[in-house]
mmCIF file of C-alpha atoms and ligand atoms in Angstrom:
data_model
loop_
_atom_site.group_PDB
_atom_site.id
_atom_site.type_symbol
_atom_site.label_atom_id
_atom_site.label_comp_id
_atom_site.label_asym_id
_atom_site.label_seq_id
_atom_site.Cartn_x
_atom_site.Cartn_y
_atom_site.Cartn_z
ATOM 1 C CA MET A 21 9.579 0.997 -14.752
ATOM 2 C CA GLU A 22 8.417 -2.488 -15.865
ATOM 3 C CA VAL A 23 4.894 -2.419 -17.029
ATOM 4 C CA LYS A 24 2.876 -5.678 -17.231
ATOM 5 C CA ILE A 25 -0.624 -5.883 -18.495
ATOM 6 C CA PHE A 26 -3.076 -8.703 -17.535
ATOM 7 C CA GLU A 27 -6.659 -9.941 -18.384
ATOM 8 C CA THR A 28 -7.782 -10.406 -14.742
ATOM 9 C CA LYS A 29 -7.212 -9.275 -11.097
ATOM 10 C CA GLU A 30 -6.445 -12.826 -10.177
ATOM 11 C CA GLN A 31 -3.561 -12.940 -12.703
ATOM 12 C CA MET A 32 -2.327 -9.644 -11.382
ATOM 13 C CA GLY A 33 -2.329 -11.140 -7.940
ATOM 14 C CA ILE A 34 -0.438 -14.185 -8.953
ATOM 15 C CA TYR A 35 2.115 -12.125 -10.624
ATOM 16 C CA ALA A 36 2.644 -9.772 -7.626
ATOM 17 C CA ALA A 37 2.639 -12.742 -5.267
ATOM 18 C CA ASP A 38 5.389 -14.373 -7.453
ATOM 19 C CA ILE A 39 7.459 -11.209 -6.940
ATOM 20 C CA ILE A 40 6.819 -11.062 -3.075
ATOM 21 C CA GLU A 41 7.549 -14.682 -2.738
ATOM 22 C CA ASN A 42 10.899 -14.241 -4.396
ATOM 23 C CA VAL A 43 11.704 -11.522 -2.021
ATOM 24 C CA MET A 44 10.521 -13.645 0.906
ATOM 25 C CA LYS A 45 12.748 -16.483 -0.085
ATOM 26 C CA SER A 46 15.728 -14.471 -0.854
ATOM 27 C CA LYS A 47 16.120 -13.065 2.751
ATOM 28 C CA GLU A 48 16.258 -14.439 6.103
ATOM 29 C CA TYR A 49 14.280 -11.632 7.587
ATOM 30 C CA PRO A 50 12.212 -10.058 4.748
ATOM 31 C CA VAL A 51 10.577 -6.672 5.333
ATOM 32 C CA LEU A 52 7.310 -6.093 3.405
ATOM 33 C CA GLY A 53 5.634 -2.656 3.018
ATOM 34 C CA LEU A 54 1.774 -3.365 2.702
ATOM 35 C CA ALA A 55 -1.259 -1.471 1.434
ATOM 36 C CA THR A 56 -5.016 -1.719 2.094
ATOM 37 C CA GLY A 57 -8.002 -1.086 -0.222
ATOM 38 C CA ASP A 58 -9.376 -3.251 -3.067
ATOM 39 C CA THR A 59 -6.210 -3.427 -4.979
ATOM 40 C CA PRO A 60 -4.093 -5.919 -2.914
ATOM 41 C CA ILE A 61 -6.858 -8.338 -2.114
ATOM 42 C CA THR A 62 -6.180 -10.813 -4.943
ATOM 43 C CA THR A 63 -2.498 -10.628 -4.081
ATOM 44 C CA TYR A 64 -3.144 -11.266 -0.431
ATOM 45 C CA ASN A 65 -5.529 -14.197 -1.260
ATOM 46 C CA GLU A 66 -2.711 -15.678 -3.349
ATOM 47 C CA LEU A 67 -0.158 -15.306 -0.608
ATOM 48 C CA ILE A 68 -2.585 -16.956 1.854
ATOM 49 C CA LYS A 69 -3.034 -19.813 -0.624
ATOM 50 C CA ARG A 70 0.660 -20.386 -0.944
ATOM 51 C CA TYR A 71 0.973 -20.249 2.920
ATOM 52 C CA LYS A 72 -1.731 -22.846 3.261
ATOM 53 C CA ASN A 73 -0.047 -25.135 0.622
ATOM 54 C CA GLY A 74 3.211 -24.911 2.540
ATOM 55 C CA GLU A 75 5.062 -22.970 -0.164
ATOM 56 C CA ILE A 76 5.842 -19.851 1.963
ATOM 57 C CA SER A 77 5.899 -18.782 5.663
ATOM 58 C CA PHE A 78 5.646 -15.486 7.340
ATOM 59 C CA LYS A 79 7.466 -16.535 10.453
ATOM 60 C CA ASN A 80 10.341 -14.368 9.826
ATOM 61 C CA VAL A 81 8.593 -11.577 7.997
ATOM 62 C CA LYS A 82 8.209 -8.145 9.359
ATOM 63 C CA THR A 83 5.396 -5.849 7.757
ATOM 64 C CA TYR A 84 4.907 -2.164 7.788
ATOM 65 C CA ASN A 85 1.774 -0.654 6.597
ATOM 66 C CA LEU A 86 1.450 2.575 4.593
ATOM 67 C CA ASP A 87 -1.176 4.182 6.435
ATOM 68 C CA GLU A 88 -4.185 4.302 8.954
ATOM 69 C CA TYR A 89 -7.123 6.612 9.382
ATOM 70 C CA VAL A 90 -6.763 9.158 12.250
ATOM 71 C CA GLY A 91 -9.563 8.970 14.904
ATOM 72 C CA LEU A 92 -10.923 5.504 14.213
ATOM 73 C CA PRO A 93 -10.724 3.196 17.073
ATOM 74 C CA LYS A 94 -8.215 0.330 16.151
ATOM 75 C CA ASN A 95 -10.816 -2.299 16.060
ATOM 76 C CA ASP A 96 -13.323 -0.293 14.092
ATOM 77 C CA LYS A 97 -14.547 -2.305 11.102
ATOM 78 C CA ASN A 98 -13.141 0.251 8.716
ATOM 79 C CA SER A 99 -9.716 0.683 10.347
ATOM 80 C CA TYR A 100 -6.732 -0.463 8.336
ATOM 81 C CA TYR A 101 -5.737 -2.589 11.338
ATOM 82 C CA THR A 102 -8.995 -4.603 10.939
ATOM 83 C CA PHE A 103 -8.584 -4.805 7.175
ATOM 84 C CA MET A 104 -5.067 -6.138 7.412
ATOM 85 C CA HIS A 105 -6.021 -8.810 9.998
ATOM 86 C CA GLU A 106 -9.187 -9.915 8.100
ATOM 87 C CA HIS A 107 -7.465 -9.960 4.675
ATOM 88 C CA LEU A 108 -4.055 -11.363 5.508
ATOM 89 C CA PHE A 109 -2.559 -11.465 9.064
ATOM 90 C CA ASP A 110 -5.168 -13.691 10.828
ATOM 91 C CA LYS A 111 -4.747 -16.269 7.953
ATOM 92 C CA VAL A 112 -1.012 -16.806 7.853
ATOM 93 C CA ASP A 113 1.735 -17.554 10.431
ATOM 94 C CA ILE A 114 3.073 -14.028 10.985
ATOM 95 C CA ASP A 115 4.172 -13.165 14.626
ATOM 96 C CA SER A 116 1.965 -10.354 15.793
ATOM 97 C CA GLU A 117 5.165 -8.598 17.150
ATOM 98 C CA ASN A 118 6.319 -8.284 13.580
ATOM 99 C CA ILE A 119 3.105 -6.475 12.345
ATOM 100 C CA HIS A 120 3.411 -2.695 12.118
ATOM 101 C CA ILE A 121 0.415 -0.422 11.261
ATOM 102 C CA PRO A 122 0.448 3.203 11.926
ATOM 103 C CA ASP A 123 -1.332 4.292 15.039
ATOM 104 C CA GLY A 124 -4.385 6.390 14.069
ATOM 105 C CA ASN A 125 -4.739 7.629 17.776
ATOM 106 C CA PRO A 126 -1.328 8.346 19.180
ATOM 107 C CA ALA A 127 -0.995 10.642 22.266
ATOM 108 C CA ASP A 128 1.787 12.525 20.343
ATOM 109 C CA ILE A 129 1.508 12.128 16.629
ATOM 110 C CA GLU A 130 4.872 13.803 15.789
ATOM 111 C CA LYS A 131 6.511 11.528 18.131
ATOM 112 C CA PHE A 132 4.900 8.549 16.775
ATOM 113 C CA CYS A 133 5.691 9.320 13.226
ATOM 114 C CA ARG A 134 9.477 9.748 14.087
ATOM 115 C CA GLU A 135 9.406 6.341 15.748
ATOM 116 C CA TYR A 136 7.592 4.608 12.835
ATOM 117 C CA ASP A 137 10.373 5.912 10.515
ATOM 118 C CA ARG A 138 13.101 4.881 12.903
ATOM 119 C CA GLU A 139 11.480 1.299 13.294
ATOM 120 C CA ILE A 140 11.540 0.875 9.486
ATOM 121 C CA ASP A 141 15.178 1.924 9.300
ATOM 122 C CA ASP A 142 16.114 -0.281 12.303
ATOM 123 C CA ALA A 143 14.422 -3.283 10.564
ATOM 124 C CA GLY A 144 16.867 -2.700 7.676
ATOM 125 C CA GLY A 145 14.415 -0.836 5.442
ATOM 126 C CA ILE A 146 11.623 -2.183 3.214
ATOM 127 C CA ASP A 147 12.546 -4.918 0.845
ATOM 128 C CA ILE A 148 9.396 -4.648 -1.275
ATOM 129 C CA GLN A 149 6.661 -2.114 -0.969
ATOM 130 C CA PHE A 150 3.068 -2.909 -2.441
ATOM 131 C CA LEU A 151 1.209 0.277 -3.663
ATOM 132 C CA GLY A 152 -2.233 0.912 -5.086
ATOM 133 C CA ILE A 153 -2.876 4.254 -6.530
ATOM 134 C CA GLY A 154 -5.648 6.713 -5.869
ATOM 135 C CA ARG A 155 -7.835 8.170 -8.848
ATOM 136 C CA ASN A 156 -5.870 11.411 -8.032
ATOM 137 C CA GLY A 157 -2.574 9.793 -8.229
ATOM 138 C CA HIS A 158 -1.899 9.444 -4.577
ATOM 139 C CA ILE A 159 0.248 6.580 -3.139
ATOM 140 C CA GLY A 160 -0.221 5.812 0.477
ATOM 141 C CA PHE A 161 -2.128 8.879 1.476
ATOM 142 C CA ASN A 162 0.320 11.344 -0.116
ATOM 143 C CA GLU A 163 -2.267 13.475 -1.813
ATOM 144 C CA PRO A 164 -1.500 15.916 -4.755
ATOM 145 C CA SER A 165 0.372 18.840 -3.486
ATOM 146 C CA ASP A 166 3.214 21.350 -4.408
ATOM 147 C CA LYS A 167 6.013 19.309 -2.915
ATOM 148 C CA PHE A 168 6.929 15.645 -2.388
ATOM 149 C CA THR A 169 6.692 14.546 1.155
ATOM 150 C CA GLU A 170 9.351 13.000 3.428
ATOM 151 C CA GLY A 171 8.818 10.842 6.464
ATOM 152 C CA THR A 172 5.574 9.528 8.023
ATOM 153 C CA TYR A 173 3.101 12.358 8.888
ATOM 154 C CA LYS A 174 -0.371 13.222 9.518
ATOM 155 C CA VAL A 175 -2.217 14.364 6.273
ATOM 156 C CA LYS A 176 -5.609 15.944 5.513
ATOM 157 C CA LEU A 177 -7.494 13.749 3.010
ATOM 158 C CA THR A 178 -8.610 15.348 -0.262
ATOM 159 C CA GLU A 179 -12.386 15.409 -1.217
ATOM 160 C CA SER A 180 -11.554 12.931 -4.015
ATOM 161 C CA THR A 181 -10.161 10.546 -1.611
ATOM 162 C CA ILE A 182 -12.947 10.835 0.965
ATOM 163 C CA GLU A 183 -15.380 10.404 -2.038
ATOM 164 C CA ALA A 184 -13.578 7.309 -3.216
ATOM 165 C CA ASN A 185 -13.524 5.814 0.333
ATOM 166 C CA LYS A 186 -17.061 6.547 1.429
ATOM 167 C CA ARG A 187 -18.140 3.266 -0.172
ATOM 168 C CA PHE A 188 -16.938 1.452 2.971
ATOM 169 C CA PHE A 189 -18.795 3.878 5.403
ATOM 170 C CA GLU A 190 -22.487 4.347 6.123
ATOM 171 C CA LYS A 191 -22.281 7.998 4.971
ATOM 172 C CA GLU A 192 -19.628 10.381 3.533
ATOM 173 C CA SER A 193 -19.505 12.309 6.871
ATOM 174 C CA ASP A 194 -18.342 9.227 8.698
ATOM 175 C CA VAL A 195 -15.217 9.076 6.530
ATOM 176 C CA PRO A 196 -12.191 10.303 8.589
ATOM 177 C CA LYS A 197 -10.807 13.639 7.356
ATOM 178 C CA TYR A 198 -7.159 12.770 8.393
ATOM 179 C CA ALA A 199 -4.816 9.871 8.077
ATOM 180 C CA VAL A 200 -1.304 8.944 9.116
ATOM 181 C CA THR A 201 0.734 7.862 6.198
ATOM 182 C CA MET A 202 4.309 7.040 5.272
ATOM 183 C CA GLY A 203 5.735 9.915 3.149
ATOM 184 C CA ILE A 204 7.068 9.764 -0.381
ATOM 185 C CA LYS A 205 10.663 9.432 0.971
ATOM 186 C CA ASN A 206 9.852 6.324 2.954
ATOM 187 C CA ILE A 207 8.196 4.769 -0.161
ATOM 188 C CA MET A 208 11.095 5.687 -2.443
ATOM 189 C CA LYS A 209 13.594 4.111 0.002
ATOM 190 C CA ALA A 210 12.067 0.644 -0.551
ATOM 191 C CA ARG A 211 14.382 -1.576 -2.528
ATOM 192 C CA GLU A 212 11.607 -2.782 -4.769
ATOM 193 C CA ILE A 213 8.156 -1.601 -5.407
ATOM 194 C CA ILE A 214 4.915 -3.157 -6.852
ATOM 195 C CA LEU A 215 2.296 -0.556 -8.090
ATOM 196 C CA MET A 216 -0.955 -2.272 -9.056
ATOM 197 C CA ALA A 217 -4.057 -0.686 -10.636
ATOM 198 C CA TYR A 218 -7.205 -1.983 -12.252
ATOM 199 C CA GLY A 219 -10.278 -0.338 -13.694
ATOM 200 C CA PHE A 220 -10.994 2.603 -15.999
ATOM 201 C CA ASN A 221 -11.174 4.980 -13.026
ATOM 202 C CA LYS A 222 -7.478 4.594 -12.427
ATOM 203 C CA ALA A 223 -6.427 5.086 -16.204
ATOM 204 C CA GLU A 224 -5.779 8.768 -15.995
ATOM 205 C CA ALA A 225 -3.723 8.379 -12.841
ATOM 206 C CA VAL A 226 -1.728 5.616 -14.424
ATOM 207 C CA LYS A 227 -1.081 7.651 -17.475
ATOM 208 C CA ASN A 228 0.096 10.753 -15.391
ATOM 209 C CA MET A 229 2.285 8.319 -13.252
ATOM 210 C CA ILE A 230 3.991 6.802 -16.362
ATOM 211 C CA GLU A 231 3.856 9.428 -19.000
ATOM 212 C CA GLY A 232 3.447 12.663 -17.122
ATOM 213 C CA PRO A 233 6.260 14.803 -15.741
ATOM 214 C CA VAL A 234 7.536 13.872 -12.355
ATOM 215 C CA SER A 235 5.503 16.198 -10.208
ATOM 216 C CA PRO A 236 3.915 16.302 -6.719
ATOM 217 C CA SER A 237 0.581 17.130 -8.474
ATOM 218 C CA CYS A 238 0.691 13.340 -9.349
ATOM 219 C CA PRO A 239 2.511 11.902 -6.328
ATOM 220 C CA ALA A 240 2.835 8.450 -7.992
ATOM 221 C CA SER A 241 4.978 10.008 -10.793
ATOM 222 C CA ILE A 242 7.947 10.099 -8.442
ATOM 223 C CA LEU A 243 8.058 6.274 -9.092
ATOM 224 C CA GLN A 244 9.670 7.153 -12.539
ATOM 225 C CA ASN A 245 12.891 7.995 -10.451
ATOM 226 C CA HIS A 246 12.925 4.617 -8.652
ATOM 227 C CA PRO A 247 15.292 1.977 -10.129
ATOM 228 C CA ASN A 248 13.009 -1.031 -9.419
ATOM 229 C CA VAL A 249 9.343 -0.696 -9.873
ATOM 230 C CA HIS A 250 6.774 -3.414 -11.229
ATOM 231 C CA VAL A 251 3.767 -1.639 -12.558
ATOM 232 C CA ILE A 252 0.914 -4.289 -12.791
ATOM 233 C CA LEU A 253 -2.285 -3.236 -14.624
ATOM 234 C CA ASP A 254 -5.298 -4.649 -16.246
ATOM 235 C CA LYS A 255 -6.295 -3.466 -19.787
ATOM 236 C CA ASP A 256 -8.728 -0.826 -18.461
ATOM 237 C CA ALA A 257 -6.220 0.680 -16.198
ATOM 238 C CA SER A 258 -3.690 0.870 -19.084
ATOM 239 C CA SER A 259 -6.069 2.060 -21.635
ATOM 240 C CA LEU A 260 -4.893 5.775 -21.891
ATOM 241 C CA LEU A 261 -1.177 4.822 -22.149
ATOM 242 C CA LYS A 262 0.383 5.638 -25.452
ATOM 243 C CA LYS A 263 1.840 2.271 -26.160
HETATM 244 C C1 LIG B 10 -4.089 2.120 1.004
HETATM 245 C C2 LIG B 10 -3.487 3.257 0.332
HETATM 246 C C3 LIG B 10 -4.150 3.880 -0.880
HETATM 247 C C4 LIG B 10 -4.762 2.942 -1.834
HETATM 248 C C5 LIG B 10 -5.459 3.681 -3.004
HETATM 249 C C6 LIG B 10 -6.244 2.810 -3.845
HETATM 250 O O1 LIG B 10 -3.282 1.604 2.048
HETATM 251 O O2 LIG B 10 -2.305 3.588 0.665
HETATM 252 O O3 LIG B 10 -3.156 4.542 -1.528
HETATM 253 O O4 LIG B 10 -3.805 2.111 -2.343
HETATM 254 O O5 LIG B 10 -6.295 4.705 -2.361
HETATM 255 O O6 LIG B 10 -7.289 2.186 -3.152
HETATM 256 P P1 LIG B 10 -8.109 1.059 -3.827
HETATM 257 O O7 LIG B 10 -7.133 -0.161 -3.798
HETATM 258 O O8 LIG B 10 -9.269 0.726 -2.751
HETATM 259 O O9 LIG B 10 -8.558 1.381 -4.974
#
């Protein structure tokens, strides 16, 4: 794991955008794995800026998002579909056919999950996967558990995740209880990974991810076994690390 520590979220976003830009320029048809939440926003802003300056294009880019809430209409203001369009897709030249976000309301969820896995494989696999981390060490919506997960699946969100995400909803009871998420095996198949975290409230999860044992009780700790991970932190998120 390469660990880099920065002063500001903007610097973190610039560094992550540099890595993503490199991947975008090194392949004719790059495949990006994307995340939602607060963490990727400065990176997406930087990518939009570079697109507007004519430095990068998303014309040949395919994207696969990590996760989506189950049960929210696609156009709900809190769906990850809406988030991605507002924070990135509507502001760059991506072809809508190349955007893939898990369907939170499929008729047959099991069938949908197998198709999502197959589509990622058919696209050639993910070249670079962006990850945030939950306060409980989750990546995607892979919550702490007694085993590492495999392909895309429907997951019951933990109280900690519902608590953390209630800030976007009017009341806690409005937060969906389930999500569809890529599994740990999908994430580990990505050729390169960025994991970004900022703020004191992520420090313990970051410490467990980097210094703890590889254990499904901290799903992000599996990244210790991946050959090409960039961990991008601010001082607060890195504050519990030994060195
Ligand atoms: C989002 C996702 C989650 C978030 C994590 C951190 O697509 O998969 O794992 O990355 O919950 O969320 P923020 O960035 O809001 O702190």
